[in-house]
mmCIF file of C-alpha atoms in Angstrom:
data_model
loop_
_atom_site.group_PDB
_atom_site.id
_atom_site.type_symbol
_atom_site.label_atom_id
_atom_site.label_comp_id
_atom_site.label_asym_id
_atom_site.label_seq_id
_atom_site.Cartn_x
_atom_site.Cartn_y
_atom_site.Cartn_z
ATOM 1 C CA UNK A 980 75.063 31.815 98.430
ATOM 2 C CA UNK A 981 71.994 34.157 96.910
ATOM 3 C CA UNK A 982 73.829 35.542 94.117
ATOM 4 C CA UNK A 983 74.251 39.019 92.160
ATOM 5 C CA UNK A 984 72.790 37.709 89.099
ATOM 6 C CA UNK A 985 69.504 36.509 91.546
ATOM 7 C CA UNK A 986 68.983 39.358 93.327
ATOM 8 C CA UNK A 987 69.146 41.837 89.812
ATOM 9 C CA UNK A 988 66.614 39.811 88.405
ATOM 10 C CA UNK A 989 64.634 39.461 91.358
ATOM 11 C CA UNK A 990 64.513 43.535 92.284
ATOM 12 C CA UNK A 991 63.657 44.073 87.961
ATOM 13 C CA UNK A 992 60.931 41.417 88.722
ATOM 14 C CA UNK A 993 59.393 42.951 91.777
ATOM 15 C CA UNK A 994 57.926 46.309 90.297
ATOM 16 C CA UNK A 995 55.337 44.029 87.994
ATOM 17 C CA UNK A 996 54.033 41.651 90.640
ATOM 18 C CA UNK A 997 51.122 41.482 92.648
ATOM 19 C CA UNK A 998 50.304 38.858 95.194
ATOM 20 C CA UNK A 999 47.444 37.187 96.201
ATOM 21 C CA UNK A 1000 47.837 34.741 99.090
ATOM 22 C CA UNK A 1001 46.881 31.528 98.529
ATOM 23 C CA UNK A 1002 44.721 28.692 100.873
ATOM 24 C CA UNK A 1003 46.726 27.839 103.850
ATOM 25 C CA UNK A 1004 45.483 23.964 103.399
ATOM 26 C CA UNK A 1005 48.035 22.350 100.943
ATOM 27 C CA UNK A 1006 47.932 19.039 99.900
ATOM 28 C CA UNK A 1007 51.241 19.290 98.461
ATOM 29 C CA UNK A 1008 55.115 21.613 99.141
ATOM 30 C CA UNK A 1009 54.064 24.841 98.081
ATOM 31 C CA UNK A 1010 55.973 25.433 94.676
ATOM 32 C CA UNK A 1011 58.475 28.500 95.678
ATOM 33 C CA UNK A 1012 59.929 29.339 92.400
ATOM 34 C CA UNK A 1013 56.670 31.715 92.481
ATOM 35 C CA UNK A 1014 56.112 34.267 94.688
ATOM 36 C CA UNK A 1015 52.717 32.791 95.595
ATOM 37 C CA UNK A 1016 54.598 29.781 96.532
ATOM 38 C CA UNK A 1017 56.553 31.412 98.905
ATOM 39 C CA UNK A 1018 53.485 33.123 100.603
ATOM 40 C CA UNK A 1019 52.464 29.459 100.938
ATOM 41 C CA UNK A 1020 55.470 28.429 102.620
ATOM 42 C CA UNK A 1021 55.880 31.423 104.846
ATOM 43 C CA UNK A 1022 51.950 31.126 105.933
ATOM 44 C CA UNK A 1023 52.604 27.218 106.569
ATOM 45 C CA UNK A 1024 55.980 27.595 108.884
ATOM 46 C CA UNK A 1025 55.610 31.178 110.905
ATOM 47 C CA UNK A 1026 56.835 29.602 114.021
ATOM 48 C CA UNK A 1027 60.095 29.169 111.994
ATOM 49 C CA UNK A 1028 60.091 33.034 110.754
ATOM 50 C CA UNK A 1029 61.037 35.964 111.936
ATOM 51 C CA UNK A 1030 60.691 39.482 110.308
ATOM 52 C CA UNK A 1031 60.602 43.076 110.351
ATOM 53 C CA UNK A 1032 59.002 45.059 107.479
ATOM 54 C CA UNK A 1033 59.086 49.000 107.199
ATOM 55 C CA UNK A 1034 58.180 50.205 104.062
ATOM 56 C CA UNK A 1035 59.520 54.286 105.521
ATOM 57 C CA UNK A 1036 55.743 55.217 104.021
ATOM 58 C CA UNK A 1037 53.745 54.278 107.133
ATOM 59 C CA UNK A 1038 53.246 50.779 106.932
ATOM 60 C CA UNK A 1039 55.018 48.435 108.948
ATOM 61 C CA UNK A 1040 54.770 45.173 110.732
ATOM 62 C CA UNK A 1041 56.877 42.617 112.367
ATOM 63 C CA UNK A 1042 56.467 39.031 113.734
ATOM 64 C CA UNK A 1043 58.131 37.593 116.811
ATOM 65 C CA UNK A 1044 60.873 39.903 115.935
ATOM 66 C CA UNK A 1045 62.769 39.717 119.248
ATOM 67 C CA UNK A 1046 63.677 35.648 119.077
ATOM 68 C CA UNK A 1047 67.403 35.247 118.697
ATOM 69 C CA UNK A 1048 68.338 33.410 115.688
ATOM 70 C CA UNK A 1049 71.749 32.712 114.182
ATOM 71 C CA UNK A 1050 72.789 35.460 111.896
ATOM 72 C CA UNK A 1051 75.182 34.319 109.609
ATOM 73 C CA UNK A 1052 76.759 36.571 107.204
ATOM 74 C CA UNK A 1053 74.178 38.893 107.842
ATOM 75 C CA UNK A 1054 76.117 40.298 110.949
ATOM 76 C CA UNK A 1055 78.757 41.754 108.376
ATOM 77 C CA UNK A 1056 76.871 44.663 108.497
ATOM 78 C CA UNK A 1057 78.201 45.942 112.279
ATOM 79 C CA UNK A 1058 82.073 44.963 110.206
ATOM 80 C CA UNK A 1059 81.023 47.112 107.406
ATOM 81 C CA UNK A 1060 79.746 49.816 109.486
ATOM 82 C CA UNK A 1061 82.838 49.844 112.141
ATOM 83 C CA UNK A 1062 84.894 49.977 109.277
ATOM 84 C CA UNK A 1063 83.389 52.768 107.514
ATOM 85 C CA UNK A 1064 83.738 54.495 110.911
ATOM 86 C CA UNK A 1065 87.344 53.851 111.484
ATOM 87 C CA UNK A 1066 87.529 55.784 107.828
ATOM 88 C CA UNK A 1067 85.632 58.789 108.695
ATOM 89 C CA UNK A 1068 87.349 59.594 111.670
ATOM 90 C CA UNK A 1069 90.805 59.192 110.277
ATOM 91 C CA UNK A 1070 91.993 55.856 111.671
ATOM 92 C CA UNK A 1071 92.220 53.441 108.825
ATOM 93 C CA UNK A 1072 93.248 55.002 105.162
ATOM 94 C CA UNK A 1073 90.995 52.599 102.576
ATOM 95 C CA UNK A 1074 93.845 52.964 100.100
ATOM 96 C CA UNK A 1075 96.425 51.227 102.334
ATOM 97 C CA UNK A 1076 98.156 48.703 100.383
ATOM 98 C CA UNK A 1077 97.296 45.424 102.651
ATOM 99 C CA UNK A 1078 99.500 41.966 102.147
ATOM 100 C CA UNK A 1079 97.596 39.887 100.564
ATOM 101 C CA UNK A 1080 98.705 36.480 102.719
ATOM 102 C CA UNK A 1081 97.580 38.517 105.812
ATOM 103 C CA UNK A 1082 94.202 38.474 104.568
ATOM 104 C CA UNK A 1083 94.535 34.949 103.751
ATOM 105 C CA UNK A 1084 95.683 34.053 107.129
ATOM 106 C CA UNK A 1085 92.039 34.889 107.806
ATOM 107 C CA UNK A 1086 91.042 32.203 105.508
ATOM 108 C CA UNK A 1087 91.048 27.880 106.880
ATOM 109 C CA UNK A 1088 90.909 26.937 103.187
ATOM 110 C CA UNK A 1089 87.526 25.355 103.087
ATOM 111 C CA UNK A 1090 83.900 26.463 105.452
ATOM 112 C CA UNK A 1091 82.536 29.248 102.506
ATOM 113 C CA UNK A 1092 81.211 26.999 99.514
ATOM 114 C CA UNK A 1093 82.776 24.692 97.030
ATOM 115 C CA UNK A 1094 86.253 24.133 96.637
ATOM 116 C CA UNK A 1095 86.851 25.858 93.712
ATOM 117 C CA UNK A 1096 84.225 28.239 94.475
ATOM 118 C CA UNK A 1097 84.058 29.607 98.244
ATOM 119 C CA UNK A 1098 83.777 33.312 98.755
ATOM 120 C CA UNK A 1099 87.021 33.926 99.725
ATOM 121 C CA UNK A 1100 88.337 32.316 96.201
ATOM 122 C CA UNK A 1101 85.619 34.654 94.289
ATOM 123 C CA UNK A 1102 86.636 37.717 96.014
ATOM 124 C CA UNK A 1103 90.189 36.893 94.822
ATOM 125 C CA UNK A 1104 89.220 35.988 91.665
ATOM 126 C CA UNK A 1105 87.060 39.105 91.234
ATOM 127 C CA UNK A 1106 90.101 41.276 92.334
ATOM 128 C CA UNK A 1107 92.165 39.515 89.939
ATOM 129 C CA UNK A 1108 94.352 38.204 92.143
ATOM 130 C CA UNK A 1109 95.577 34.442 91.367
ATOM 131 C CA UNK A 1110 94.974 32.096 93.762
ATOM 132 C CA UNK A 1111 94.512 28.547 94.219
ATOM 133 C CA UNK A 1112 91.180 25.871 94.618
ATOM 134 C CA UNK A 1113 91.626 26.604 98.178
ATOM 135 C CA UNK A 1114 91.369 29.983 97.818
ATOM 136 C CA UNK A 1115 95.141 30.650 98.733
ATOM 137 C CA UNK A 1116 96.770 33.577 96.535
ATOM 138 C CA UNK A 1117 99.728 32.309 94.533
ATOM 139 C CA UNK A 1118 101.606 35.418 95.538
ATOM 140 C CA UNK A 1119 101.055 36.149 99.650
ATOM 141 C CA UNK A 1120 102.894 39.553 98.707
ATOM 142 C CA UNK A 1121 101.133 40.992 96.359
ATOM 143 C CA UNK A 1122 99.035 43.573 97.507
ATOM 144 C CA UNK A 1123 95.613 45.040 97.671
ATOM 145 C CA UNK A 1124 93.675 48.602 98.830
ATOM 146 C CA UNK A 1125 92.360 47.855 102.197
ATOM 147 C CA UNK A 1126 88.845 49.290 100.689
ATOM 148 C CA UNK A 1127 88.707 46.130 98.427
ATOM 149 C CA UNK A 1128 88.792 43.908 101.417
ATOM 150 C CA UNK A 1129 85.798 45.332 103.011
ATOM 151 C CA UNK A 1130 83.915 46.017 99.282
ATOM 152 C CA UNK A 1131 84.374 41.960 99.102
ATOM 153 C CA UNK A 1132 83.350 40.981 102.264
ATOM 154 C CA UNK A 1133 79.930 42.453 101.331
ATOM 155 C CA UNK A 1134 79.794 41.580 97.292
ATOM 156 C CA UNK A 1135 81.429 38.062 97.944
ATOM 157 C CA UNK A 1136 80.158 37.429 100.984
ATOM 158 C CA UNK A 1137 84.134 37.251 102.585
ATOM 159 C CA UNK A 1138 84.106 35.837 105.495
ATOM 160 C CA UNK A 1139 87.847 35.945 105.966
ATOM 161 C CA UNK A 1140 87.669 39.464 105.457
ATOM 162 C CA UNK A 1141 85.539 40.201 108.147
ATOM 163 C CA UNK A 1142 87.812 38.427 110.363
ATOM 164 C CA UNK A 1143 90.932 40.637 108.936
ATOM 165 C CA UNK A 1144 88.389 43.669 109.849
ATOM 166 C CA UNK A 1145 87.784 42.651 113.121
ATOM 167 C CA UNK A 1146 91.185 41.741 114.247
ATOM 168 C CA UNK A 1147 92.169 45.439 112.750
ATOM 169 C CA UNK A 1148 89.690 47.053 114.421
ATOM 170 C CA UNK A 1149 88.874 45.480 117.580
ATOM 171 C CA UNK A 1150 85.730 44.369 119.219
ATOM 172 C CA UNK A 1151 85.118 47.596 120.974
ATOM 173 C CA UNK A 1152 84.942 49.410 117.338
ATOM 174 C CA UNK A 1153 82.793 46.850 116.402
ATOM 175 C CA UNK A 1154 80.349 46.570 119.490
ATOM 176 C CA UNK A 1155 80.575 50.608 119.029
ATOM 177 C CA UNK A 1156 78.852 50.470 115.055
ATOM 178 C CA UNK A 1157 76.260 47.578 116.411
ATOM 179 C CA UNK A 1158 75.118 50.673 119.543
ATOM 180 C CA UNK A 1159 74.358 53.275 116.920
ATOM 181 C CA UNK A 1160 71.431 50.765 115.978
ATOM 182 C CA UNK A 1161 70.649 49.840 119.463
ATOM 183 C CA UNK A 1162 72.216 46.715 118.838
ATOM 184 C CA UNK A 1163 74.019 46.087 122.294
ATOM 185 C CA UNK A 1164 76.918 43.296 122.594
ATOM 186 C CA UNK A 1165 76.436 41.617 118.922
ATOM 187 C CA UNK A 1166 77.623 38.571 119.010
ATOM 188 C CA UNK A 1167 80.783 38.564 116.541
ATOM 189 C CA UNK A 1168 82.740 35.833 116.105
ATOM 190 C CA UNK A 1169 85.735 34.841 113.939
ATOM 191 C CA UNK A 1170 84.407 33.272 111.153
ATOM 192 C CA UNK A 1171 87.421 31.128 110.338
ATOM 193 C CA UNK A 1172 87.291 30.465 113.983
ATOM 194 C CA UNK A 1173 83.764 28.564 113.767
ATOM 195 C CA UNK A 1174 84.535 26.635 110.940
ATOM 196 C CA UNK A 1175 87.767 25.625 112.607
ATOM 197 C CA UNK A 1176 85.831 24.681 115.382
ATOM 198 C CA UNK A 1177 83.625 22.312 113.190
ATOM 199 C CA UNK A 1178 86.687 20.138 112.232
ATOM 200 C CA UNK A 1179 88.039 20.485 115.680
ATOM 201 C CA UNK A 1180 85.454 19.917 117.619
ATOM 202 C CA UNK A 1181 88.044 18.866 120.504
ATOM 203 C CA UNK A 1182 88.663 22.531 121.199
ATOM 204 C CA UNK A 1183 84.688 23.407 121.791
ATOM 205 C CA UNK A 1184 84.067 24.034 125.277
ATOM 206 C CA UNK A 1185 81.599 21.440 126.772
ATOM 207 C CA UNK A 1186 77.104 22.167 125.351
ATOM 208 C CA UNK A 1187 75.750 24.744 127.635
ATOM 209 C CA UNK A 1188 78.674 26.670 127.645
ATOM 210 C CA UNK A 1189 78.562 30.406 127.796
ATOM 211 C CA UNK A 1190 78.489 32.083 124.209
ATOM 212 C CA UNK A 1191 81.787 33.887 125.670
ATOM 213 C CA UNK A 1192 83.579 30.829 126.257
ATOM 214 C CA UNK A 1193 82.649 29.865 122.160
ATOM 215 C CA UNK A 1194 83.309 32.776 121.165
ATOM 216 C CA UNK A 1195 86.950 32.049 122.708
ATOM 217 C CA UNK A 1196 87.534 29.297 121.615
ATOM 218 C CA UNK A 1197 86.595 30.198 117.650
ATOM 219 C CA UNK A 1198 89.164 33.179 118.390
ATOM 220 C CA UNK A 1199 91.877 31.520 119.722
ATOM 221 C CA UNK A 1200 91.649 28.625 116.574
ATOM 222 C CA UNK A 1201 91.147 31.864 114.232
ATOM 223 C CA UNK A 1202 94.504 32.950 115.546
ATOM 224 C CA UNK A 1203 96.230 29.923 115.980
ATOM 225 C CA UNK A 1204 95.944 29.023 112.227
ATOM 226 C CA UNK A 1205 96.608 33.269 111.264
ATOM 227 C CA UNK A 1206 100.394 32.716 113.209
ATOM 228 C CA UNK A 1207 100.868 28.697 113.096
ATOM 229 C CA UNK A 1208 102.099 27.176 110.259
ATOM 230 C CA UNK A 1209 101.947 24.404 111.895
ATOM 231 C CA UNK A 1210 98.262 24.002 112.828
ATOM 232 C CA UNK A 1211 97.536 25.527 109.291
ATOM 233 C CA UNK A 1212 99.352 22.164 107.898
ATOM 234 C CA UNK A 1213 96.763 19.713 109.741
ATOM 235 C CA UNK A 1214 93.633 21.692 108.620
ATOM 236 C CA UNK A 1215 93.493 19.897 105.224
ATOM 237 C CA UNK A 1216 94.261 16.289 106.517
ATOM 238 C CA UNK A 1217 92.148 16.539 109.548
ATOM 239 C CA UNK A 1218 89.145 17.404 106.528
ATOM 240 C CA UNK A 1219 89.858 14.931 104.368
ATOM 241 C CA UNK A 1220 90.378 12.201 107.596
ATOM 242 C CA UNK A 1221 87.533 13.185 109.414
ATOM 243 C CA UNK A 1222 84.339 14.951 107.953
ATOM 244 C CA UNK A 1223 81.820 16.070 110.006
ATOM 245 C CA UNK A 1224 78.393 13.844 109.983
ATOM 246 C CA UNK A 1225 75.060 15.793 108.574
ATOM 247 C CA UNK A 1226 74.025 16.024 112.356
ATOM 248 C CA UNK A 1227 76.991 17.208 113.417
ATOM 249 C CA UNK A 1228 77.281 19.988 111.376
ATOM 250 C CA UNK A 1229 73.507 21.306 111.957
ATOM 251 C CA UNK A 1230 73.645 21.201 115.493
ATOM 252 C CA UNK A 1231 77.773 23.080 114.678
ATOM 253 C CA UNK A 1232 75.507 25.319 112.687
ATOM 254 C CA UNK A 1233 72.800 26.396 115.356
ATOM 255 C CA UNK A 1234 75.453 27.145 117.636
ATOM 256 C CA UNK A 1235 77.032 29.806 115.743
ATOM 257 C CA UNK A 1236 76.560 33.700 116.187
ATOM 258 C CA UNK A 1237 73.109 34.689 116.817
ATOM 259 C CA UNK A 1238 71.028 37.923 116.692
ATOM 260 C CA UNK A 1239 67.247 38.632 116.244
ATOM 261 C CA UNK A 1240 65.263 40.599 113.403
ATOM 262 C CA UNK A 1241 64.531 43.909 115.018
ATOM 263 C CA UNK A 1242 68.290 43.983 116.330
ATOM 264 C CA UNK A 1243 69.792 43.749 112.678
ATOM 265 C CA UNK A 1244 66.284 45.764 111.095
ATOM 266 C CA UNK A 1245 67.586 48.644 113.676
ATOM 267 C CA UNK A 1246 71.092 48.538 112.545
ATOM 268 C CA UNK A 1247 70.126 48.578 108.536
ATOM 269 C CA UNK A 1248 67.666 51.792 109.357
ATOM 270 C CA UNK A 1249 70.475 53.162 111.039
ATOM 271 C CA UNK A 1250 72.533 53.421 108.007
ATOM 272 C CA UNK A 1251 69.765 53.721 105.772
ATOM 273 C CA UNK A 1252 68.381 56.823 106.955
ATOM 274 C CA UNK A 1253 71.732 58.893 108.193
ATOM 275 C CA UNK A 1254 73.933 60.843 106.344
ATOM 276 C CA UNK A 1255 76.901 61.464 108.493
ATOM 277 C CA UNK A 1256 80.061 60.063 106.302
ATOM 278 C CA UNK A 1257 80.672 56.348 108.041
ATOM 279 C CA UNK A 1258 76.189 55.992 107.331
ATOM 280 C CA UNK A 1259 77.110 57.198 103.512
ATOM 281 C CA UNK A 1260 79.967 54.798 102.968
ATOM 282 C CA UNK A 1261 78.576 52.067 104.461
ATOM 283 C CA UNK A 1262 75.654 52.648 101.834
ATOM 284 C CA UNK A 1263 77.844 52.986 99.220
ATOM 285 C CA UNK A 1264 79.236 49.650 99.970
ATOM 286 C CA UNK A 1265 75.948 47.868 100.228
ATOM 287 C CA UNK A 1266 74.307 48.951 97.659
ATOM 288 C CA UNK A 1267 77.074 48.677 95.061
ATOM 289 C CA UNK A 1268 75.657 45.189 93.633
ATOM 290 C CA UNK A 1269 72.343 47.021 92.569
ATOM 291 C CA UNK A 1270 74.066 50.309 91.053
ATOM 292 C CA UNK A 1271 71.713 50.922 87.958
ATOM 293 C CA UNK A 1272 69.278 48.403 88.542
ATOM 294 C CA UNK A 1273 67.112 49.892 90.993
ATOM 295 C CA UNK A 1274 63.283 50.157 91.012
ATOM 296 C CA UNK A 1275 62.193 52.820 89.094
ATOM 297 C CA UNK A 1276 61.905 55.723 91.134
ATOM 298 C CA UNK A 1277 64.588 54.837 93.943
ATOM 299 C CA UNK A 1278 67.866 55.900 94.509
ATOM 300 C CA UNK A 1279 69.715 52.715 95.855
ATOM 301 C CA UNK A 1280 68.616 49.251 97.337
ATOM 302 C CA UNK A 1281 71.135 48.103 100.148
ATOM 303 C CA UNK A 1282 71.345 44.352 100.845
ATOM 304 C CA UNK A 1283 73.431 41.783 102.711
ATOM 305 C CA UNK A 1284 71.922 38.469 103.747
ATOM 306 C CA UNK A 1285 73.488 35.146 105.044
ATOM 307 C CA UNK A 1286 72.954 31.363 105.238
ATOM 308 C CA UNK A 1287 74.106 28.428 107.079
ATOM 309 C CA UNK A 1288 72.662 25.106 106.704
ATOM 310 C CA UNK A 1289 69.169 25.184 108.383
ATOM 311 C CA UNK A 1290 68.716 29.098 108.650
ATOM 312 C CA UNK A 1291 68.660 31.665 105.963
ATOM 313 C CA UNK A 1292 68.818 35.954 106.883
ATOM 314 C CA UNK A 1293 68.069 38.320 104.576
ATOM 315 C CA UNK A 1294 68.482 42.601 105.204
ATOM 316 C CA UNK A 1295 67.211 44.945 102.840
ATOM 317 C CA UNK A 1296 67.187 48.596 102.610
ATOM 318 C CA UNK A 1297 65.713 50.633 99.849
ATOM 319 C CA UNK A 1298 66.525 54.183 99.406
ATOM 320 C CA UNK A 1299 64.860 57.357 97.974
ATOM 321 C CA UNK A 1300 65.373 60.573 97.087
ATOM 322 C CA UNK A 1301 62.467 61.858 98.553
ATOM 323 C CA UNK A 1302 61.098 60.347 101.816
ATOM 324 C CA UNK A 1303 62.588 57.675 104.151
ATOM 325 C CA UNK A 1304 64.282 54.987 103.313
ATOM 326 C CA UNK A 1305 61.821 51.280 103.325
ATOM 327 C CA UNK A 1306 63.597 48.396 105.733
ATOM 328 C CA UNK A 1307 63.262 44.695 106.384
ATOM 329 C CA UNK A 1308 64.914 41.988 107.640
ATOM 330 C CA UNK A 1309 63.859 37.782 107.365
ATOM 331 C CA UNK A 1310 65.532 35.097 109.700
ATOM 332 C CA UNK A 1311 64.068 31.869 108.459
ATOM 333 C CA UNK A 1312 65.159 28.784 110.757
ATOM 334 C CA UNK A 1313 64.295 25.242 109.613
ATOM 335 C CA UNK A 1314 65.241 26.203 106.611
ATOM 336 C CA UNK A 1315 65.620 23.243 103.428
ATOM 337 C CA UNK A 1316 67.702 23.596 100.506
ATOM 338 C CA UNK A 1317 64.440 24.830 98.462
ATOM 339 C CA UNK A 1318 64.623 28.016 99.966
ATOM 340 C CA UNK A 1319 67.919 28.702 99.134
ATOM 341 C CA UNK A 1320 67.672 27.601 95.728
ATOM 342 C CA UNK A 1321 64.783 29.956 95.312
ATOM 343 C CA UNK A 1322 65.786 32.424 97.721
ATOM 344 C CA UNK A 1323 65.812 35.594 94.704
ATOM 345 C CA UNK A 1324 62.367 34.721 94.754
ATOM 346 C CA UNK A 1325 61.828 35.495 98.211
ATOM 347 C CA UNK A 1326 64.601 38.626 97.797
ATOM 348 C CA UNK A 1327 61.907 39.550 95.174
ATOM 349 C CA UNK A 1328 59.041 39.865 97.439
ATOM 350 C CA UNK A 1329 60.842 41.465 100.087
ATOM 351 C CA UNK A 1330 62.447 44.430 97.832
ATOM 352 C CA UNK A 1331 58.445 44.158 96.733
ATOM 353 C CA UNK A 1332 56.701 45.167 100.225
ATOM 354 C CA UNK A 1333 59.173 47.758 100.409
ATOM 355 C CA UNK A 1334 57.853 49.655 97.676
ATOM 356 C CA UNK A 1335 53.958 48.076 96.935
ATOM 357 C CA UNK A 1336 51.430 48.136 98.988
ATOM 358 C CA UNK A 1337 49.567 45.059 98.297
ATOM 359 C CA UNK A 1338 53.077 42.852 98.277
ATOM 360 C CA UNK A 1339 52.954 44.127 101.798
ATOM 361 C CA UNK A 1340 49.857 43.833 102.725
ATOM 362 C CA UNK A 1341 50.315 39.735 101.198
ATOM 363 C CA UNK A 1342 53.472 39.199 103.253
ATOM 364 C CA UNK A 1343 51.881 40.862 106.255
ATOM 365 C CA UNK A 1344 48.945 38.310 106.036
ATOM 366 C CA UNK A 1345 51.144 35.207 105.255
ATOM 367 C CA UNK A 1346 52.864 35.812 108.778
ATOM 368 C CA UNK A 1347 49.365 36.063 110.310
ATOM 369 C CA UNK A 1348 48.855 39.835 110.784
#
């Protein structure tokens, strides 16, 4: 996972740098803990990119922005924004004082990092909350302000809260906060769901299948383990028994939710540039990991990316207080651990073109335009 302590130093980083883009004929992997290096690498693989870059100043560009892609966490902004709806019109309360073992429910022990170190286990840990190396609180009753839930699923990355946020809300509310962007059907799945469906691959429905039929089958496992104790007790085991191969979980992987660039670019602008209260939460929400430690000048730079093995998403929105707001989102497939190790880099040059004109202009000419 791109972390807080990345993207800081990348945004601090940005305002001094200046790119020039460097020969496309490399005799050797660009280096991409520079941002030259990453020009390099995004000039040598644009068939594997996909991007849209509006800097709310005029200048804006995008390259073949309409291929479908998976999404990854990425797709937690329609959650966020469905959510943040839900509270403006009066139907969820963000203090409520949620169980914390529901939330857990949400949460097949293992499919979000490290054990010891997944997102669901941080989120706890960064509410205080005690909890296990499986990410299991210690106390299921204890409870915790519904607000936090969502706050996490964007700072930590949560995926089992976005599945607790989707089961509360429904798929209409959520299909409903994807249309405001133009985004029509997203495809939202349970995230618990897919990574059930990874170590019980017996329940996918046959290749080719329609998306529907996945996305049925990830809900129905998501469930399952949420109200089975019994099927909760064979999730461990079957891990431990029977790990996935490396093939099998990148082809797992590029079957999982999918969306395109200019689908989640429309749905950030959305938020970024509206004021109506669900817009201003949502931005509250996403841009509370930057809070002081903007770019000079800007009010507020709104992020939430995503990775699976072999793609990588980033969204970025940066706010002013006195013209529109600068979008853009990456979907890099094909993508090698490199680029996530040095993904702030690449976080660095996109919260860059947003607000220079010659990191623009180098991006813009590494993807051929």
């Amino acid at each position: 996972m791109l972390t807080r302590r990345s993207l800081l130093t990348s945004v601090a980083a940005a305002g001094a740098a200046t790119f020039v883009l460097p020969s496309l004929a490399l005799a050797d992997p660009p280096d991409q803990s520079t941002p030259e290096g990453w020009l390099a690498q995004l000039a040598a693989h644009r068939d594997d990119v996909s991007a849209v870059f509006s800097d709310g100043a005029g200048r804006r560009f995008s390259h073949l922005a309409d291929r479908s892609l998976v999404v990854a966490s990425a797709i937690k902004v329609v959650h966020l924004l469905a959510y943040a709806t839900a509270v403006a019109e009066g139907r969820l309360e963000p203090d409520e004082q949620v169980r914390v073992g529901d939330w857990d429910a949400r949460h097949p022990y293992i499919g979000d990092g490290e054990v010891g170190k997944g997102n669901h286990h941080t989120a706890l840990t960064y509410l205080g909350i005690p909890c296990d190396e499986y990410g299991v609180a210690k106390n299921p009753d204890q409870r915790v302000p519904l607000r936090s839930i969502a706050e996490t699923m964007i700072l930590c990355s949560d995926n089992a809260a976005a599945d607790y946020l989707r089961a509360r809300l429904g798929d209409r509310a959520l299909r409903a906060a994807a249309a405001r962007g133009g985004w029509r059907m997203p495809d939202v799945r349970m995230f618990g769901g897919e990574t059930l469906l990874l170590f019980f691959p017996e329940y996918c429905p046959p290749p080719g299948s329609p998306v529907a039929l996945r996305r049925a089958a990830g809900d129905a496992l998501s469930n399952r383990f949420a109200c089975d104790p019994s099927f909760r007790a064979q999730v461990l085991p079957r891990v431990a028994e029977k790990p996935p191969s490396v093939e099998a979980i990148m082809a797992w992987s590029a079957s999982t939710g999918q969306g395109s660039a200019e689908q989640l670019f429309r749905l950030h602008h959305e938020i970024a540039t509206n004021r109506d209260r669900a817009a201003v939460l949502a931005q509250r929400v996403l841009g509370e990991q930057f809070a002081g430690h903007e770019p000079s000048g800007t009010k507020a730079v709104l992020y939430k990316g995503g990775n699976l093995p072999g793609f990588l998403v980033l969204g970025f929105d940066l706010l002013w207080p006195d013209r529109r707001p600068g979008t853009c989102t990456v979907f890099i497939k094909n993508s090698t651990p490199e680029d996530l190790q040095y993904g702030g880099v690449l976080q660095q040059l996109c919260v860059g073109a947003l607000f220079r004109p010659d990191t623009f202009a180098a991006l813009e000419r590494a993807l051929g335009h």
